[in-house]
Short mmCIF file of C-alpha atoms and ligand atoms in Angstrom, two decimals:
data_model
loop_
_atom_site.label_atom_id
_atom_site.label_comp_id
_atom_site.label_asym_id
_atom_site.label_seq_id
_atom_site.Cartn_x
_atom_site.Cartn_y
_atom_site.Cartn_z
CA MET A 1 6.93 -6.69 -14.21
CA SER A 2 5.46 -9.71 -12.42
CA THR A 3 7.26 -13.01 -12.72
CA ILE A 4 3.97 -14.89 -12.40
CA PRO A 5 2.67 -16.21 -15.74
CA ASP A 6 -0.81 -15.00 -16.54
CA THR A 7 -2.61 -18.25 -17.27
CA VAL A 8 -5.86 -17.60 -15.49
CA SER A 9 -8.90 -16.60 -17.46
CA GLY A 10 -11.41 -14.44 -15.60
CA PRO A 11 -10.68 -12.24 -12.64
CA VAL A 12 -7.94 -13.14 -10.21
CA ARG A 13 -9.50 -14.19 -6.90
CA LEU A 14 -7.67 -14.86 -3.64
CA ARG A 15 -9.02 -15.76 -0.26
CA LEU A 16 -7.98 -15.57 3.34
CA ALA A 17 -9.46 -18.56 5.13
CA PRO A 18 -8.88 -18.10 8.85
CA SER A 19 -10.38 -20.28 11.52
CA PRO A 20 -12.16 -18.24 14.19
CA THR A 21 -9.76 -18.85 17.04
CA GLY A 22 -10.64 -15.63 18.85
CA PHE A 23 -7.94 -13.39 17.39
CA LEU A 24 -6.30 -12.51 14.10
CA HIS A 25 -2.79 -13.97 13.99
CA ILE A 26 -0.07 -11.67 12.71
CA GLY A 27 0.76 -14.39 10.17
CA SER A 28 -2.79 -14.12 8.80
CA ALA A 29 -2.34 -10.37 8.49
CA PHE A 30 0.86 -10.98 6.52
CA LEU A 31 -1.03 -13.36 4.22
CA ALA A 32 -3.92 -10.95 3.85
CA LEU A 33 -1.55 -8.17 2.82
CA LEU A 34 0.05 -10.46 0.28
CA ASP A 35 -3.40 -11.43 -1.06
CA VAL A 36 -4.58 -7.84 -1.24
CA ALA A 37 -1.37 -6.74 -2.98
CA PHE A 38 -1.65 -9.50 -5.56
CA ALA A 39 -5.39 -9.02 -6.09
CA LYS A 40 -5.09 -5.24 -6.48
CA GLN A 41 -2.17 -5.62 -8.82
CA HIS A 42 -4.31 -7.82 -11.08
CA ARG A 43 -7.51 -5.86 -10.54
CA GLY A 44 -8.84 -8.98 -8.90
CA GLN A 45 -10.79 -9.75 -5.75
CA PHE A 46 -9.88 -10.55 -2.17
CA ILE A 47 -12.34 -12.80 -0.39
CA LEU A 48 -12.75 -13.69 3.26
CA ARG A 49 -13.90 -17.19 4.12
CA ILE A 50 -14.39 -18.35 7.69
CA GLU A 51 -13.26 -21.93 8.25
CA ASP A 52 -15.30 -22.81 11.30
CA THR A 53 -15.84 -26.54 10.86
CA ASP A 54 -13.76 -27.38 13.90
CA GLN A 55 -16.16 -25.88 16.35
CA LYS A 56 -19.72 -26.76 17.06
CA ARG A 57 -20.89 -23.32 17.99
CA PHE A 58 -20.83 -20.04 16.13
CA VAL A 59 -18.86 -17.55 18.24
CA ALA A 60 -19.60 -14.05 17.00
CA GLU A 61 -16.71 -12.41 18.86
CA ALA A 62 -14.18 -14.77 17.31
CA GLU A 63 -15.25 -13.63 13.87
CA GLU A 64 -15.36 -10.00 14.93
CA ALA A 65 -11.72 -10.24 15.98
CA ILE A 66 -10.83 -11.24 12.42
CA TYR A 67 -12.90 -8.45 10.87
CA ASP A 68 -11.58 -5.85 13.31
CA GLY A 69 -7.96 -6.81 12.75
CA LEU A 70 -8.21 -6.72 8.96
CA ARG A 71 -10.20 -3.48 8.91
CA TRP A 72 -7.80 -1.83 11.34
CA LEU A 73 -5.01 -2.63 8.89
CA GLY A 74 -7.08 -1.30 6.01
CA LEU A 75 -7.23 -4.69 4.25
CA GLU A 76 -10.78 -4.78 2.92
CA TRP A 77 -12.48 -7.80 1.34
CA SER A 78 -15.16 -7.67 -1.33
CA GLU A 79 -16.91 -10.93 -0.39
CA GLY A 80 -17.30 -12.54 3.00
CA PRO A 81 -19.77 -13.66 5.67
CA ASP A 82 -20.53 -10.10 6.72
CA VAL A 83 -20.70 -8.49 3.28
CA GLY A 84 -22.14 -11.36 1.23
CA GLY A 85 -21.24 -12.08 -2.39
CA ASP A 86 -22.13 -14.35 -5.28
CA TYR A 87 -20.45 -17.48 -3.98
CA GLY A 88 -21.70 -17.62 -0.41
CA PRO A 89 -22.31 -18.63 2.21
CA TYR A 90 -18.76 -17.73 3.21
CA ARG A 91 -18.95 -19.39 6.60
CA GLN A 92 -18.19 -23.09 6.22
CA SER A 93 -20.54 -24.19 8.99
CA GLU A 94 -23.37 -22.92 6.75
CA ARG A 95 -22.30 -25.14 3.85
CA LEU A 96 -22.50 -28.59 5.45
CA PRO A 97 -24.92 -30.16 2.92
CA LEU A 98 -22.55 -29.23 0.09
CA TYR A 99 -19.62 -31.03 1.71
CA GLN A 100 -21.76 -34.03 2.64
CA ALA A 101 -22.92 -34.40 -0.96
CA ALA A 102 -19.35 -34.03 -2.21
CA ALA A 103 -18.13 -36.73 0.19
CA GLU A 104 -20.87 -39.09 -0.95
CA GLU A 105 -19.99 -38.48 -4.56
CA LEU A 106 -16.35 -39.23 -3.88
CA VAL A 107 -17.41 -42.51 -2.27
CA LYS A 108 -19.54 -43.34 -5.34
CA MET A 109 -16.57 -42.59 -7.59
CA GLY A 110 -14.39 -44.95 -5.55
CA ARG A 111 -12.13 -42.05 -4.49
CA ALA A 112 -13.24 -42.21 -0.86
CA TYR A 113 -14.70 -44.83 1.49
CA TYR A 114 -16.59 -45.19 4.74
CA CYS A 115 -14.60 -46.14 7.77
CA TRP A 116 -16.29 -47.64 10.84
CA CYS A 117 -13.20 -48.11 12.95
CA SER A 118 -13.76 -47.06 16.56
CA PRO A 119 -11.35 -44.59 18.18
CA GLU A 120 -10.15 -47.44 20.41
CA ARG A 121 -9.26 -49.60 17.42
CA LEU A 122 -7.42 -46.72 15.75
CA ASP A 123 -5.54 -46.15 18.96
CA GLN A 124 -4.57 -49.78 19.19
CA MET A 125 -3.45 -49.77 15.54
CA ARG A 126 -1.29 -46.69 16.13
CA ARG A 127 0.35 -48.26 19.16
CA GLU A 128 1.20 -51.37 17.21
CA GLN A 129 2.66 -49.31 14.39
CA GLN A 130 4.70 -47.36 16.89
CA ALA A 131 6.01 -50.57 18.46
CA ARG A 132 7.08 -51.76 15.02
CA LYS A 133 8.62 -48.36 14.26
CA LEU A 134 6.25 -47.81 11.32
CA PRO A 135 4.92 -44.38 10.42
CA PRO A 136 1.35 -43.86 11.64
CA LYS A 137 -1.01 -44.62 8.79
CA TYR A 138 -4.56 -45.93 8.57
CA ASP A 139 -4.34 -49.64 7.65
CA ARG A 140 -7.41 -49.61 5.37
CA LEU A 141 -9.29 -52.25 7.31
CA CYS A 142 -12.58 -50.75 6.10
CA LEU A 143 -11.56 -50.26 2.48
CA GLY A 144 -13.70 -52.30 0.10
CA LYS A 145 -15.95 -53.64 2.84
CA THR A 146 -19.69 -53.27 3.07
CA GLU A 147 -21.08 -52.18 6.38
CA ALA A 148 -22.28 -55.73 7.04
CA GLU A 149 -18.85 -57.17 6.32
CA ARG A 150 -17.12 -54.68 8.53
CA LYS A 151 -19.58 -55.30 11.35
CA GLN A 152 -18.24 -58.82 11.70
CA LEU A 153 -14.85 -57.49 12.77
CA PRO A 154 -13.86 -56.02 16.15
CA GLY A 155 -13.55 -52.30 16.79
CA TYR A 156 -16.68 -51.39 14.87
CA THR A 157 -18.66 -48.19 15.47
CA GLU A 158 -22.14 -47.29 14.18
CA ARG A 159 -21.27 -43.84 12.86
CA PRO A 160 -18.72 -43.94 10.09
CA VAL A 161 -16.35 -41.26 8.85
CA VAL A 162 -15.40 -40.84 5.19
CA ARG A 163 -11.75 -41.28 4.25
CA LEU A 164 -10.13 -40.11 1.05
CA LEU A 165 -8.44 -42.97 -0.84
CA MET A 166 -4.90 -41.78 -1.50
CA PRO A 167 -3.13 -43.52 -4.39
CA SER A 168 -0.52 -45.94 -3.03
CA GLU A 169 1.81 -45.15 -5.88
CA GLY A 170 3.06 -42.21 -7.82
CA GLN A 171 3.87 -38.72 -6.82
CA THR A 172 2.15 -35.38 -6.63
CA THR A 173 4.03 -32.39 -7.93
CA ILE A 174 2.93 -28.98 -6.77
CA ASP A 175 4.03 -26.07 -8.91
CA ASP A 176 4.55 -23.66 -6.10
CA LEU A 177 4.71 -20.05 -7.27
CA ILE A 178 7.24 -19.15 -4.57
CA ARG A 179 9.17 -22.39 -4.12
CA GLY A 180 9.09 -23.96 -7.55
CA PRO A 181 8.05 -27.60 -8.05
CA ILE A 182 7.59 -29.64 -4.87
CA THR A 183 7.22 -33.40 -5.30
CA ILE A 184 5.71 -35.62 -2.63
CA GLU A 185 5.34 -39.42 -2.71
CA ASN A 186 1.65 -40.28 -2.49
CA ALA A 187 2.37 -43.41 -0.48
CA LEU A 188 3.63 -41.25 2.38
CA ILE A 189 0.18 -39.76 2.85
CA GLN A 190 -2.48 -41.69 4.67
CA ASP A 191 -6.16 -41.94 3.86
CA THR A 192 -7.26 -38.74 5.53
CA VAL A 193 -10.68 -38.30 7.10
CA ILE A 194 -12.62 -35.81 4.98
CA LEU A 195 -16.04 -36.12 6.64
CA LYS A 196 -16.38 -36.68 10.37
CA SER A 197 -18.98 -38.93 11.97
CA ASP A 198 -21.04 -35.89 12.98
CA GLY A 199 -21.39 -34.83 9.35
CA TYR A 200 -18.87 -31.99 9.58
CA PRO A 201 -16.19 -31.90 6.90
CA THR A 202 -12.54 -31.62 7.80
CA TYR A 203 -10.33 -28.91 6.40
CA HIS A 204 -9.11 -31.36 3.73
CA LEU A 205 -12.52 -31.51 2.10
CA ALA A 206 -13.95 -28.09 2.87
CA ALA A 207 -10.94 -26.06 1.74
CA PRO A 208 -10.45 -27.52 -1.75
CA TYR A 209 -14.22 -27.76 -2.26
CA ASP A 210 -14.65 -24.08 -1.49
CA ASP A 211 -11.58 -22.97 -3.36
CA HIS A 212 -13.23 -24.44 -6.42
CA ALA A 213 -16.78 -23.34 -5.62
CA MET A 214 -15.65 -19.80 -4.86
CA ARG A 215 -13.63 -19.58 -8.09
CA ILE A 216 -10.36 -19.02 -6.27
CA THR A 217 -7.60 -18.64 -8.84
CA HIS A 218 -4.61 -18.41 -6.50
CA ILE A 219 -4.25 -20.10 -3.13
CA THR A 220 -1.76 -18.54 -0.77
CA ARG A 221 -1.18 -20.18 2.57
CA GLY A 222 1.57 -20.76 5.08
CA GLU A 223 4.23 -23.36 4.37
CA GLU A 224 2.88 -25.55 7.17
CA TRP A 225 0.19 -26.66 4.70
CA ILE A 226 2.55 -28.01 2.03
CA SER A 227 1.93 -31.61 3.04
CA SER A 228 -1.83 -31.06 2.82
CA THR A 229 -1.76 -29.90 -0.77
CA PRO A 230 -1.39 -33.38 -2.36
CA ILE A 231 -4.55 -34.39 -0.47
CA HIS A 232 -6.44 -31.40 -1.83
CA TRP A 233 -5.11 -32.06 -5.32
CA GLN A 234 -6.69 -35.54 -5.17
CA ILE A 235 -10.05 -33.92 -4.62
CA PHE A 236 -9.60 -31.56 -7.54
CA ASP A 237 -8.54 -34.52 -9.64
CA ALA A 238 -11.47 -36.72 -8.62
CA PHE A 239 -13.98 -34.04 -9.62
CA GLY A 240 -12.05 -33.11 -12.75
CA TRP A 241 -11.55 -29.57 -11.51
CA GLU A 242 -8.54 -27.47 -12.46
CA PRO A 243 -6.61 -26.75 -9.24
CA PRO A 244 -5.85 -23.10 -8.57
CA ALA A 245 -2.32 -21.79 -8.73
CA ILE A 246 -0.70 -22.09 -5.31
CA ALA A 247 1.98 -20.42 -3.23
CA HIS A 248 3.11 -21.61 0.19
CA THR A 249 4.23 -18.45 1.91
CA PRO A 250 7.06 -18.00 4.40
CA LEU A 251 6.12 -18.16 8.07
CA LEU A 252 6.60 -15.30 10.48
CA ILE A 253 8.85 -16.41 13.32
CA ASN A 254 10.50 -15.03 16.43
CA ALA A 255 14.08 -13.79 16.52
CA ASP A 256 15.14 -17.17 17.99
CA ARG A 257 13.42 -18.81 14.99
CA SER A 258 10.68 -20.27 17.18
CA LYS A 259 7.04 -20.31 16.20
CA ILE A 260 5.00 -17.29 17.25
CA SER A 261 2.54 -18.71 19.73
CA LYS A 262 -0.39 -16.86 21.19
CA ARG A 263 0.36 -18.15 24.67
CA LYS A 264 3.95 -17.02 24.82
CA HIS A 265 4.19 -14.12 22.40
CA PRO A 266 1.67 -11.31 22.69
CA TRP A 267 2.59 -10.10 19.20
CA ALA A 268 0.91 -13.20 17.79
CA LYS A 269 -2.28 -11.13 17.89
CA VAL A 270 -2.91 -8.19 15.60
CA SER A 271 -4.95 -6.57 18.39
CA TRP A 272 -1.76 -6.39 20.50
CA PHE A 273 -0.21 -4.03 17.96
CA ARG A 274 -3.24 -1.75 18.18
CA ASP A 275 -3.27 -1.87 21.99
CA GLU A 276 0.43 -1.06 22.21
CA GLY A 277 -0.07 2.00 20.07
CA TYR A 278 1.33 0.92 16.75
CA LEU A 279 -0.17 2.69 13.78
CA PRO A 280 -1.67 0.43 11.13
CA GLU A 281 0.39 2.12 8.42
CA ALA A 282 3.58 1.19 10.30
CA VAL A 283 2.46 -2.43 10.66
CA ILE A 284 1.62 -2.56 6.95
CA ASN A 285 4.97 -0.96 6.13
CA TYR A 286 6.72 -3.54 8.30
CA LEU A 287 4.85 -6.57 6.92
CA GLY A 288 5.39 -5.20 3.43
CA SER A 289 9.14 -5.01 4.04
CA LEU A 290 9.09 -8.79 4.55
CA MET A 291 7.63 -9.44 1.12
CA VAL A 292 8.61 -6.68 -1.27
CA HIS A 293 11.57 -4.53 -2.26
CA VAL A 294 10.58 -0.94 -2.86
CA PRO A 295 13.34 0.83 -4.78
CA ASP A 296 14.50 4.22 -3.61
CA PRO A 297 14.26 6.64 -6.54
CA ASN A 298 16.60 9.08 -4.77
CA ASN A 299 19.38 6.56 -4.48
CA PRO A 300 21.51 5.90 -7.56
CA ASP A 301 22.33 2.44 -6.23
CA PRO A 302 19.39 0.26 -7.34
CA SER A 303 20.16 -2.35 -4.69
CA ILE A 304 19.23 0.13 -1.95
CA ASP A 305 15.59 -0.18 -0.95
CA ARG A 306 13.32 2.39 0.55
CA ASP A 307 12.39 1.78 4.19
CA ILE A 308 9.26 3.86 4.40
CA PHE A 309 6.38 3.01 2.12
CA GLY A 310 2.67 2.39 2.07
CA LEU A 311 0.14 -0.06 0.66
CA ASP A 312 0.20 1.64 -2.77
CA ASP A 313 3.95 1.08 -3.04
CA ILE A 314 3.55 -2.52 -1.96
CA VAL A 315 0.91 -3.09 -4.63
CA ARG A 316 3.09 -1.43 -7.27
CA HIS A 317 6.25 -3.40 -6.50
CA PHE A 318 4.91 -6.72 -5.23
CA ASP A 319 6.04 -9.78 -7.13
CA LEU A 320 4.76 -13.09 -5.77
CA GLY A 321 7.38 -15.04 -7.70
CA ARG A 322 10.16 -13.10 -5.95
CA VAL A 323 8.96 -13.58 -2.39
CA ASP A 324 11.78 -15.19 -0.47
CA PRO A 325 10.49 -18.48 1.02
CA SER A 326 12.60 -18.49 4.20
CA GLY A 327 11.02 -17.71 7.58
CA LYS A 328 10.58 -14.02 8.33
CA ILE A 329 11.67 -12.79 11.73
CA VAL A 330 9.33 -10.36 13.43
CA ASP A 331 11.75 -7.61 14.47
CA LEU A 332 9.98 -5.34 16.91
CA ASP A 333 12.92 -2.92 17.00
CA LYS A 334 12.52 -2.22 13.32
CA LEU A 335 8.78 -1.92 13.75
CA ASN A 336 9.30 0.56 16.60
CA TRP A 337 11.54 2.59 14.36
CA LEU A 338 8.95 2.60 11.57
CA ASN A 339 6.21 3.42 14.04
CA GLY A 340 8.16 6.37 15.41
CA HIS A 341 8.38 7.59 11.84
CA SER A 342 4.62 7.16 11.32
CA ILE A 343 3.93 9.01 14.57
CA ARG A 344 6.11 11.92 13.52
CA ALA A 345 4.31 12.07 10.18
CA LEU A 346 0.95 12.75 11.88
CA GLU A 347 -0.62 16.19 12.07
CA ILE A 348 -0.90 17.21 15.69
CA GLY A 349 -4.71 17.00 15.56
CA GLU A 350 -4.52 13.43 14.29
CA LEU A 351 -1.99 12.55 16.96
CA ILE A 352 -4.28 13.91 19.67
CA ASP A 353 -7.19 11.86 18.33
CA LYS A 354 -5.11 8.70 18.27
CA VAL A 355 -3.59 9.26 21.69
CA ARG A 356 -6.93 10.05 23.36
CA PRO A 357 -7.96 6.43 24.11
CA PHE A 358 -4.53 5.76 25.60
CA LEU A 359 -4.85 8.81 27.85
CA GLU A 360 -8.26 7.60 29.01
CA THR A 361 -6.94 4.11 29.75
CA ALA A 362 -4.11 5.68 31.77
CA ARG A 363 -6.73 7.85 33.58
CA LEU A 364 -5.09 11.01 32.39
CA HIS A 365 -8.19 13.06 31.64
CA VAL A 366 -6.54 15.93 29.83
CA ALA A 367 -8.10 15.70 26.38
CA GLY A 368 -9.52 19.24 26.69
CA ASP A 369 -6.41 20.80 28.23
CA PRO A 370 -4.81 23.44 26.00
CA LYS A 371 -1.38 22.20 27.09
CA LEU A 372 -2.01 18.82 25.45
CA ALA A 373 -1.28 19.89 21.87
CA PRO A 374 2.04 21.64 22.56
CA ALA A 375 3.12 18.91 25.00
CA LEU A 376 2.37 16.16 22.50
CA ALA A 377 4.06 18.13 19.74
CA LEU A 378 7.25 18.06 21.83
CA GLU A 379 6.94 14.38 22.70
CA GLN A 380 6.02 13.43 19.13
CA GLU A 381 9.74 13.41 18.36
CA ARG A 382 10.47 10.85 21.01
CA ILE A 383 7.64 8.38 21.39
CA LYS A 384 7.77 5.14 19.47
CA ARG A 385 4.35 3.83 20.42
CA LEU A 386 1.16 5.74 21.24
CA LYS A 387 0.96 3.81 24.49
CA GLU A 388 4.03 5.70 25.71
CA ALA A 389 2.26 9.05 25.31
CA PRO A 390 0.43 9.25 28.69
CA GLU A 391 3.64 8.56 30.61
CA ALA A 392 5.56 10.93 28.35
CA VAL A 393 3.20 13.89 28.88
CA SER A 394 1.79 13.29 32.36
CA PHE A 395 4.20 15.68 34.08
CA PHE A 396 2.83 18.55 32.02
CA PHE A 397 -0.45 18.20 33.89
CA ARG A 398 0.42 17.18 37.42
CA ASP A 399 3.24 17.53 39.92
CA GLU A 400 4.66 14.04 40.25
CA ASP A 401 6.60 12.47 43.09
CA TYR A 402 10.21 11.60 42.43
CA ASP A 403 13.26 10.57 44.39
CA ALA A 404 14.98 13.69 45.81
CA LYS A 405 18.35 12.13 45.02
CA LEU A 406 17.66 12.63 41.30
CA LEU A 407 18.10 16.35 41.95
CA VAL A 408 21.78 15.84 42.68
CA PRO A 409 23.47 15.67 39.31
CA ARG A 410 26.34 13.38 38.50
CA GLY A 411 29.65 14.83 39.72
CA ALA A 412 28.01 17.19 42.24
CA ASP A 413 26.65 17.00 45.81
CA ALA A 414 23.43 18.28 47.38
CA ASN A 415 25.02 21.59 48.36
CA ARG A 416 26.20 22.25 44.84
CA ALA A 417 22.78 21.29 43.45
CA LEU A 418 21.14 23.65 45.93
CA GLU A 419 23.43 26.43 44.86
CA LEU A 420 22.67 25.85 41.17
CA LEU A 421 18.93 25.70 41.77
CA ARG A 422 18.89 28.87 43.88
CA ALA A 423 20.67 30.74 41.12
CA SER A 424 18.24 29.25 38.59
CA MET A 425 15.29 30.46 40.64
CA GLN A 426 16.56 33.98 40.39
CA THR A 427 16.97 33.65 36.62
CA VAL A 428 13.46 32.25 36.30
CA GLU A 429 12.04 35.17 38.31
CA GLU A 430 13.83 37.60 36.03
CA VAL A 431 12.47 36.04 32.84
CA ALA A 432 8.97 35.84 34.31
CA ALA A 433 9.09 39.53 35.11
CA GLY A 434 11.01 40.53 32.00
CA GLU A 435 9.76 42.14 28.83
CA THR A 436 10.52 39.28 26.49
CA GLY A 437 7.84 37.22 28.19
CA TRP A 438 7.83 33.61 29.28
CA LYS A 439 9.14 32.10 26.06
CA ALA A 440 11.61 29.32 25.32
CA PRO A 441 14.19 31.55 23.51
CA ALA A 442 14.18 34.06 26.39
CA LEU A 443 14.63 31.25 28.90
CA GLU A 444 17.40 29.76 26.87
CA ALA A 445 19.26 33.09 26.60
CA ALA A 446 18.88 33.73 30.30
CA PHE A 447 20.17 30.30 31.26
CA ARG A 448 23.10 30.60 28.88
CA ALA A 449 24.05 33.84 30.62
CA LEU A 450 23.61 32.15 33.99
CA ALA A 451 25.87 29.26 33.01
CA GLU A 452 28.53 31.77 32.06
CA ARG A 453 28.17 33.70 35.30
CA LEU A 454 28.47 30.49 37.28
CA GLY A 455 31.58 29.54 35.31
CA LEU A 456 30.05 26.33 33.91
CA LYS A 457 32.40 25.90 31.00
CA THR A 458 32.33 22.32 29.78
CA GLY A 459 29.27 20.53 28.42
CA LYS A 460 29.45 18.28 31.44
CA GLU A 461 29.32 21.18 33.86
CA ARG A 462 26.44 22.80 32.04
CA GLY A 463 24.72 19.41 32.03
CA GLN A 464 24.52 19.63 35.82
CA LEU A 465 22.19 22.54 35.37
CA ILE A 466 20.13 21.71 32.26
CA GLY A 467 20.78 18.41 30.34
CA ALA A 468 19.88 15.76 32.86
CA GLY A 469 20.65 18.23 35.62
CA VAL A 470 18.99 19.82 38.58
CA MET A 471 16.72 22.15 36.59
CA ARG A 472 15.30 19.37 34.45
CA VAL A 473 14.56 17.21 37.47
CA ALA A 474 13.12 20.10 39.47
CA VAL A 475 10.79 21.09 36.63
CA THR A 476 9.82 17.67 35.25
CA GLY A 477 10.66 15.17 38.00
CA ARG A 478 12.75 13.20 35.49
CA THR A 479 16.26 13.08 34.15
CA VAL A 480 15.21 12.65 30.51
CA GLY A 481 12.56 14.43 28.54
CA PRO A 482 11.85 16.83 25.73
CA PRO A 483 13.80 20.09 25.25
CA LEU A 484 13.71 21.84 28.60
CA PHE A 485 13.04 25.47 27.66
CA GLU A 486 10.10 24.55 25.42
CA THR A 487 8.82 22.38 28.24
CA MET A 488 9.10 25.29 30.66
CA GLU A 489 7.26 27.57 28.27
CA ILE A 490 4.34 25.12 28.06
CA LEU A 491 4.25 24.55 31.81
CA GLY A 492 4.05 28.29 32.50
CA ALA A 493 6.00 30.40 35.00
CA ASP A 494 3.77 29.60 37.99
CA THR A 495 4.08 25.84 37.70
CA VAL A 496 7.82 26.06 37.09
CA ARG A 497 8.34 28.25 40.16
CA ARG A 498 6.14 26.06 42.33
CA ARG A 499 8.06 22.93 41.35
CA MET A 500 11.42 24.62 41.77
CA GLN A 501 10.39 25.79 45.24
CA ALA A 502 9.45 22.23 46.18
CA ALA A 503 12.77 20.99 44.80
CA LEU A 504 14.67 23.62 46.80
CA GLU A 505 13.06 22.32 49.97
CA MET A 506 13.85 18.72 49.10
CA LEU A 507 17.45 19.62 48.37
CA ALA A 508 17.78 21.64 51.57
CA GLY A 509 16.62 18.53 53.43
CA LEU A 510 19.17 16.43 51.60
CA ALA A 511 21.99 18.92 52.20
CA SER A 512 21.35 19.24 55.94
CA GLY A 513 20.91 15.48 56.22
CA ALA A 514 24.30 15.08 54.59
CA GLN A 515 25.80 17.60 57.01
CA ARG A 516 24.31 15.81 60.02
CA SER A 517 25.71 12.47 58.96
CA ALA A 518 29.10 14.09 58.28
CA VAL A 519 29.15 15.54 61.86
CA ARG A 520 28.20 12.23 63.40
N1 LIG B 601 -8.15 -22.52 7.99
C1 LIG B 601 -6.77 -22.63 7.62
C2 LIG B 601 -5.96 -21.75 8.55
O1 LIG B 601 -6.51 -21.25 9.49
C3 LIG B 601 -6.62 -22.19 6.18
C4 LIG B 601 -5.46 -22.77 5.46
C5 LIG B 601 -5.57 -22.45 3.98
O2 LIG B 601 -5.44 -21.26 3.66
O3 LIG B 601 -5.83 -23.33 3.19
O4 LIG B 601 -4.80 -21.55 8.41
#
């Protein structure tokens, strides 16, 4: 089924290699899902490596954010800094001696060299290149020189870096599993720093070194790294290591095709999705829809895909070779739609559990209230994100202020609204006292009879009473909400009557105010 040739001996191993920036980027989650799908499909392993060579200090919370995000999505790793494994340590800052030895060996092999150029000299060189309209590239002043020789020249610094010697000729061809062969001229790539003067490696040494050391068979990473791959391939070549298979994945982008940045776009962070009340299964479903086609067995047309699916379906149908390389737009409308579906699929008990933290945050302390389950069951049809739940159910638990003008339905005035509400009050009293009990069907029947008695014939006229009309606003304080008679049943006769009474007074005020201004 897969279009990827099986050339790897031994277990398939993929890694996610995030830098601890303080959050898990949604693009990393996309990659992790792709890795997990591919690894599971090949009964392989998914490994987590923390690339923390850019910072001097270990920041526990920054790593936690990565773990939390992946675990929330249900994307588990079998080796990593927190769970250990045979090829650790999995935190690059704990592997410095390995990289330092590798850099030294590369220098001995003549594939890398020390560079003593001071930052000022490099700056000066860059400015001159700019002035001459040349691409910025290290001019190899230090190449082939001993320390003593270099010392004679200006712009010398005591603490050297190590630069990789890129071949000045030839090309590197990357057999990208998604994009096909990509060929890059070696001469376009400068001699990159692989070991910094403080003894820390750069990404260009640490990543290929670890991909080999950790027996990674398939590298997947965002397309922004394509130009780095020829550098890494030089390192594999110098050591005589077989490079892993590689796929440069499509980037996730905004609807306007811009980059998703953590400063401007809150959805850059996986934690945002959790905080907004998305369910992890909906996020997985959504990310999966960007990388896999899941056929719909109920549709005779094989080109029609299924919209709703889970991780198992993704694993079953994933084909790395068929991933479309173009940028993938993060469409929150579609995600909202999927999330609404996931919310409706929850058992009411599960929904209550998931909504509880959102209620607490909104200071709606109603977790133990028996009205919560039926109220949420009604709202379950409508809410798209768990975060909407407190606002959606709050009126079940407290009388809320609203603008009296909402009580006057479209096409009517305050007097007419008052008339309708007075008649409704009588109907409500009758049902409350009646034998059928305070139940939605009884309320519905009674209000249907009332509408007839009042001569409300068209849907529009009846809407003045129920729909978005005076009864809905009197009972809920809003013009939109769940089915009204079910809502009234949950609220109970006392609450409904109390709220209607308050609404009658508000309307009376409005009606007499209107009269006064008419007289004036
Ligand atoms: N540390 C890099 C990142 O954060 C990893 C790139 C790669 O996967 O090679 O994107």
